[in-house]
Tab-separated table of C-alpha atoms in Angstrom:
chain	number	residue	atom	x	y	z
K	1274	ALA	CA	248.722	93.346	59.442
K	1275	GLN	CA	245.372	94.316	60.841
K	1276	LYS	CA	242.462	92.029	60.151
K	1277	VAL	CA	238.982	91.309	61.439
K	1278	THR	CA	237.397	87.888	61.007
K	1279	GLN	CA	233.723	87.155	61.395
K	1280	ALA	CA	233.571	83.462	60.660
K	1281	GLN	CA	229.789	83.207	60.856
K	1282	THR	CA	228.352	84.286	57.543
K	1283	GLU	CA	224.711	83.747	58.494
K	1284	ILE	CA	222.907	82.802	61.666
K	1285	SER	CA	219.243	81.959	61.952
K	1286	VAL	CA	217.483	81.778	65.319
K	1287	VAL	CA	213.951	81.712	66.599
K	1288	GLU	CA	212.691	84.726	68.492
K	1289	LYS	CA	213.628	84.793	72.186
K	1290	GLU	CA	216.712	82.669	71.663
K	1291	ASP	CA	220.068	84.051	72.729
K	1292	VAL	CA	222.653	84.428	69.989
K	1293	THR	CA	226.357	85.227	69.988
K	1294	LEU	CA	228.166	86.789	67.062
K	1295	ASP	CA	231.878	86.086	66.982
K	1296	CYS	CA	234.637	88.528	66.110
K	1297	VAL	CA	238.358	87.779	66.077
K	1298	TYR	CA	240.897	90.462	65.282
K	1299	GLU	CA	244.581	90.770	64.497
K	1300	THR	CA	246.751	93.762	65.226
K	1301	ARG	CA	250.334	94.514	66.200
K	1302	ASP	CA	249.422	97.722	68.014
K	1303	THR	CA	249.005	97.827	71.747
K	1304	THR	CA	246.501	100.664	71.442
K	1305	TYR	CA	243.509	99.952	69.279
K	1306	TYR	CA	239.760	100.268	69.195
K	1307	LEU	CA	237.055	97.730	68.469
K	1308	PHE	CA	233.545	98.435	67.263
K	1309	TRP	CA	230.270	96.817	66.386
K	1310	TYR	CA	227.881	98.227	63.815
K	1311	LYS	CA	224.406	97.087	62.817
K	1312	GLN	CA	223.130	97.316	59.249
K	1313	PRO	CA	219.352	96.816	59.074
K	1314	PRO	CA	217.586	96.138	55.759
K	1315	SER	CA	217.338	99.889	55.141
K	1316	GLY	CA	221.099	99.838	54.543
K	1317	GLU	CA	222.253	102.517	56.965
K	1318	LEU	CA	224.944	101.274	59.360
K	1319	VAL	CA	224.344	102.201	62.972
K	1320	PHE	CA	227.107	102.451	65.557
K	1321	LEU	CA	226.553	100.144	68.551
K	1322	ILE	CA	229.679	100.179	70.680
K	1323	ARG	CA	233.343	101.123	70.885
K	1324	ARG	CA	235.958	99.534	73.117
K	1325	ASN	CA	239.597	100.534	73.543
K	1326	SER	CA	242.327	97.989	74.063
K	1327	PHE	CA	242.890	98.954	77.684
K	1328	ASP	CA	239.345	98.374	78.766
K	1329	GLU	CA	238.513	94.694	79.000
K	1330	GLN	CA	235.394	95.151	81.053
K	1331	ASN	CA	232.380	93.517	79.560
K	1332	GLU	CA	229.578	95.845	78.592
K	1333	ILE	CA	225.853	95.354	78.799
K	1334	SER	CA	223.262	97.559	77.214
K	1335	GLY	CA	219.759	96.222	77.546
K	1336	ARG	CA	219.595	92.935	75.657
K	1337	TYR	CA	223.031	93.502	74.127
K	1338	SER	CA	226.299	92.508	75.725
K	1339	TRP	CA	229.893	92.432	74.581
K	1340	ASN	CA	232.718	90.218	75.739
K	1341	PHE	CA	236.227	91.526	75.041
K	1342	GLN	CA	239.073	89.082	75.626
K	1343	LYS	CA	242.576	90.205	74.674
K	1344	SER	CA	243.968	86.755	75.430
K	1345	THR	CA	242.009	85.307	72.527
K	1346	SER	CA	241.822	88.523	70.445
K	1347	SER	CA	238.072	88.319	70.434
K	1348	PHE	CA	235.257	90.806	70.824
K	1349	ASN	CA	232.032	88.828	70.771
K	1350	PHE	CA	228.534	90.244	70.754
K	1351	THR	CA	225.573	88.541	72.422
K	1352	ILE	CA	221.919	89.358	71.953
K	1353	THR	CA	219.724	88.001	74.720
K	1354	ALA	CA	216.105	87.107	74.007
K	1355	SER	CA	216.415	88.011	70.348
K	1356	GLN	CA	213.623	89.824	68.548
K	1357	VAL	CA	212.627	90.027	64.902
K	1358	VAL	CA	213.848	93.635	64.828
K	1359	ASP	CA	217.354	92.362	65.558
K	1360	SER	CA	217.480	90.885	62.056
K	1361	ALA	CA	220.329	92.691	60.320
K	1362	VAL	CA	223.907	92.366	59.208
K	1363	TYR	CA	226.336	92.997	62.040
K	1364	PHE	CA	229.872	94.213	61.436
K	1365	CYS	CA	232.808	94.119	63.773
K	1366	ALA	CA	235.554	96.667	63.084
K	1367	LEU	CA	239.024	97.602	64.278
K	1368	SER	CA	241.080	100.763	64.179
K	1369	GLU	CA	244.658	101.193	65.294
K	1370	GLU	CA	245.999	104.264	67.024
K	1371	ASP	CA	248.434	105.112	64.238
K	1372	SER	CA	245.744	105.072	61.588
K	1373	SER	CA	242.717	105.767	63.675
K	1374	TYR	CA	240.882	107.427	60.825
K	1375	LYS	CA	240.536	104.029	59.211
K	1376	LEU	CA	238.146	101.353	60.329
K	1377	ILE	CA	238.925	97.810	59.179
K	1378	PHE	CA	235.653	95.958	58.907
K	1379	GLY	CA	234.971	92.264	59.095
K	1380	SER	CA	232.895	90.652	56.386
K	1381	GLY	CA	229.763	90.800	58.512
K	1382	THR	CA	227.335	88.282	59.984
K	1383	ARG	CA	223.775	88.210	58.740
K	1384	LEU	CA	221.382	87.474	61.588
K	1385	LEU	CA	217.867	86.313	60.862
K	1386	VAL	CA	215.468	86.153	63.775
K	1387	ARG	CA	212.363	84.178	62.888
K	1388	PRO	CA	209.055	84.730	64.683
S	85	ASP	CA	217.333	114.378	63.144
S	86	VAL	CA	220.958	114.218	62.020
S	87	LYS	CA	221.450	112.839	58.602
S	88	VAL	CA	223.826	111.732	55.884
S	89	THR	CA	222.082	111.807	52.546
S	90	GLN	CA	223.273	110.071	49.415
S	91	SER	CA	221.825	111.442	46.229
S	92	SER	CA	220.863	108.193	44.528
S	93	ARG	CA	219.837	104.869	46.030
S	94	TYR	CA	220.126	103.001	42.740
S	95	LEU	CA	222.078	103.791	39.584
S	96	VAL	CA	222.654	101.883	36.383
S	97	LYS	CA	225.500	103.075	34.165
S	98	ARG	CA	227.370	101.808	31.155
S	99	THR	CA	231.033	100.903	30.987
S	100	GLY	CA	233.147	103.972	30.323
S	101	GLU	CA	230.622	106.478	31.651
S	102	LYS	CA	231.636	109.078	34.212
S	103	VAL	CA	229.699	108.593	37.429
S	104	PHE	CA	229.145	111.027	40.277
S	105	LEU	CA	227.960	109.880	43.677
S	106	GLU	CA	226.989	112.711	45.965
S	107	CYS	CA	226.846	112.794	49.724
S	108	VAL	CA	225.627	115.572	52.003
S	109	GLN	CA	225.703	115.701	55.795
S	110	ASP	CA	223.886	118.191	57.996
S	111	MET	CA	225.894	117.684	61.195
S	112	ASP	CA	228.738	120.113	60.461
S	113	HIS	CA	231.174	117.183	60.621
S	114	GLU	CA	234.802	117.664	59.654
S	115	ASN	CA	235.419	114.123	58.421
S	116	MET	CA	233.736	112.367	55.549
S	117	PHE	CA	234.345	108.937	54.092
S	118	TRP	CA	233.485	106.802	51.103
S	119	TYR	CA	233.327	103.049	51.578
S	120	ARG	CA	232.537	100.276	49.203
S	121	GLN	CA	230.570	97.238	50.433
S	122	ASP	CA	230.792	93.888	48.680
S	123	PRO	CA	229.472	90.493	49.819
S	124	GLY	CA	232.041	88.578	51.814
S	125	LEU	CA	234.413	91.533	51.922
S	126	GLY	CA	232.730	93.850	54.378
S	127	LEU	CA	233.367	97.558	53.936
S	128	ARG	CA	236.542	98.883	52.367
S	129	LEU	CA	237.656	102.504	52.557
S	130	ILE	CA	238.058	104.253	49.204
S	131	TYR	CA	238.827	107.835	50.271
S	132	PHE	CA	238.297	110.083	53.205
S	133	SER	CA	238.466	113.812	53.811
S	134	TYR	CA	239.254	115.567	57.078
S	135	ASP	CA	238.649	119.111	55.835
S	136	VAL	CA	237.423	121.070	52.855
S	137	LYS	CA	239.623	120.411	49.829
S	138	MET	CA	241.643	117.826	51.779
S	139	LYS	CA	241.566	114.153	50.907
S	140	GLU	CA	243.432	110.977	51.732
S	141	LYS	CA	243.483	107.669	49.926
S	142	GLY	CA	242.027	104.676	51.630
S	143	ASP	CA	242.657	101.035	50.848
S	144	ILE	CA	241.164	100.876	47.346
S	145	PRO	CA	241.412	104.313	45.668
S	146	GLU	CA	242.244	103.024	42.180
S	147	GLY	CA	239.656	104.042	39.639
S	148	TYR	CA	238.092	106.628	41.942
S	149	SER	CA	238.556	110.289	42.776
S	150	VAL	CA	236.801	112.571	45.238
S	151	SER	CA	235.908	116.196	45.651
S	152	ARG	CA	235.153	118.206	48.749
S	153	GLU	CA	234.520	121.829	47.889
S	154	LYS	CA	232.158	122.468	50.777
S	155	LYS	CA	232.208	121.085	54.280
S	156	GLU	CA	228.856	119.368	53.992
S	157	ARG	CA	229.376	117.713	50.618
S	158	PHE	CA	231.690	114.891	49.587
S	159	SER	CA	231.533	113.505	46.067
S	160	LEU	CA	232.866	110.231	44.738
S	161	ILE	CA	233.755	110.183	41.058
S	162	LEU	CA	234.276	107.219	38.802
S	163	GLU	CA	236.104	108.704	35.821
S	164	SER	CA	235.395	105.731	33.570
S	165	ALA	CA	233.095	103.179	35.141
S	166	SER	CA	233.940	99.516	34.810
S	167	THR	CA	231.930	96.413	35.594
S	168	ASN	CA	234.131	95.598	38.601
S	169	GLN	CA	232.930	98.818	40.184
S	170	THR	CA	229.430	97.415	40.489
S	171	SER	CA	228.872	97.628	44.221
S	172	MET	CA	227.143	99.327	47.139
S	173	TYR	CA	228.770	102.640	48.016
S	174	LEU	CA	228.403	104.033	51.517
S	175	CYS	CA	229.150	107.563	52.608
S	176	ALA	CA	229.860	108.379	56.242
S	177	SER	CA	230.791	111.355	58.363
S	178	SER	CA	232.212	111.954	61.825
S	179	ALA	CA	232.950	114.905	64.049
S	180	GLU	CA	236.473	116.232	64.573
S	181	GLY	CA	238.387	113.468	66.291
S	182	GLY	CA	235.329	111.381	65.725
S	183	TYR	CA	237.213	108.881	63.721
S	184	ASN	CA	239.004	108.013	66.929
S	185	THR	CA	235.725	107.078	68.484
S	186	GLY	CA	234.605	105.179	65.439
S	187	GLU	CA	231.283	106.887	65.663
S	188	LEU	CA	230.648	107.212	62.006
S	189	PHE	CA	227.250	108.251	60.738
S	190	PHE	CA	226.339	106.474	57.539
S	191	GLY	CA	224.043	107.204	54.651
S	192	GLU	CA	221.692	104.558	53.256
S	193	GLY	CA	224.024	103.657	50.429
S	194	SER	CA	224.035	103.936	46.657
S	195	ARG	CA	223.833	100.698	44.739
S	196	LEU	CA	225.668	101.114	41.445
S	197	THR	CA	225.386	98.654	38.593
S	198	VAL	CA	227.786	99.044	35.669
S	199	LEU	CA	226.746	97.201	32.511
């Protein structure tokens, strides 16, 4: 069965610290997609990144980076030099090729960046 | 600016009432979704629609129905609200094939309280 686990419920850091949000997934499919979304206090989820199962290259976008490791079924998200505006709930999600309309979301990690 | 608009940010209803949650998108997207967000459970798919008048059940359709009479509008209906339907409801849309990319565009959510 497909499943996404975000074991960290809440993380609190001081501004400028680096922080890593963990995501572990389960799937039987060989073709699947992984995502990260950000939900700021306004409530509207914002798409951050998509990765397919055949692309294990790490991705960097500004202060954000993602580490995809199939060997450990993990897709971790790191924010470098965190800022107060990074405070949000972050969701990891999975979709499988056979049911690609459906995103399976993790329970989310609430990140608080303190000034 | 592209937008998914949910008609009500906050609603309070009584047990047994019929509740309509409306969602409108201005991006001409084919696909629309209704999710429910609960603490510790992440987002769970209730229903989605890939075309006008077409709908598919998600993971938790019981107690809900949907209507899509026009491409831009997707309504979630609670025929007889119950207290366990107290939750945050999120509407999302994506372009044709967009569900494969996971690039969903979300509204700000409707927080429903059933007394």
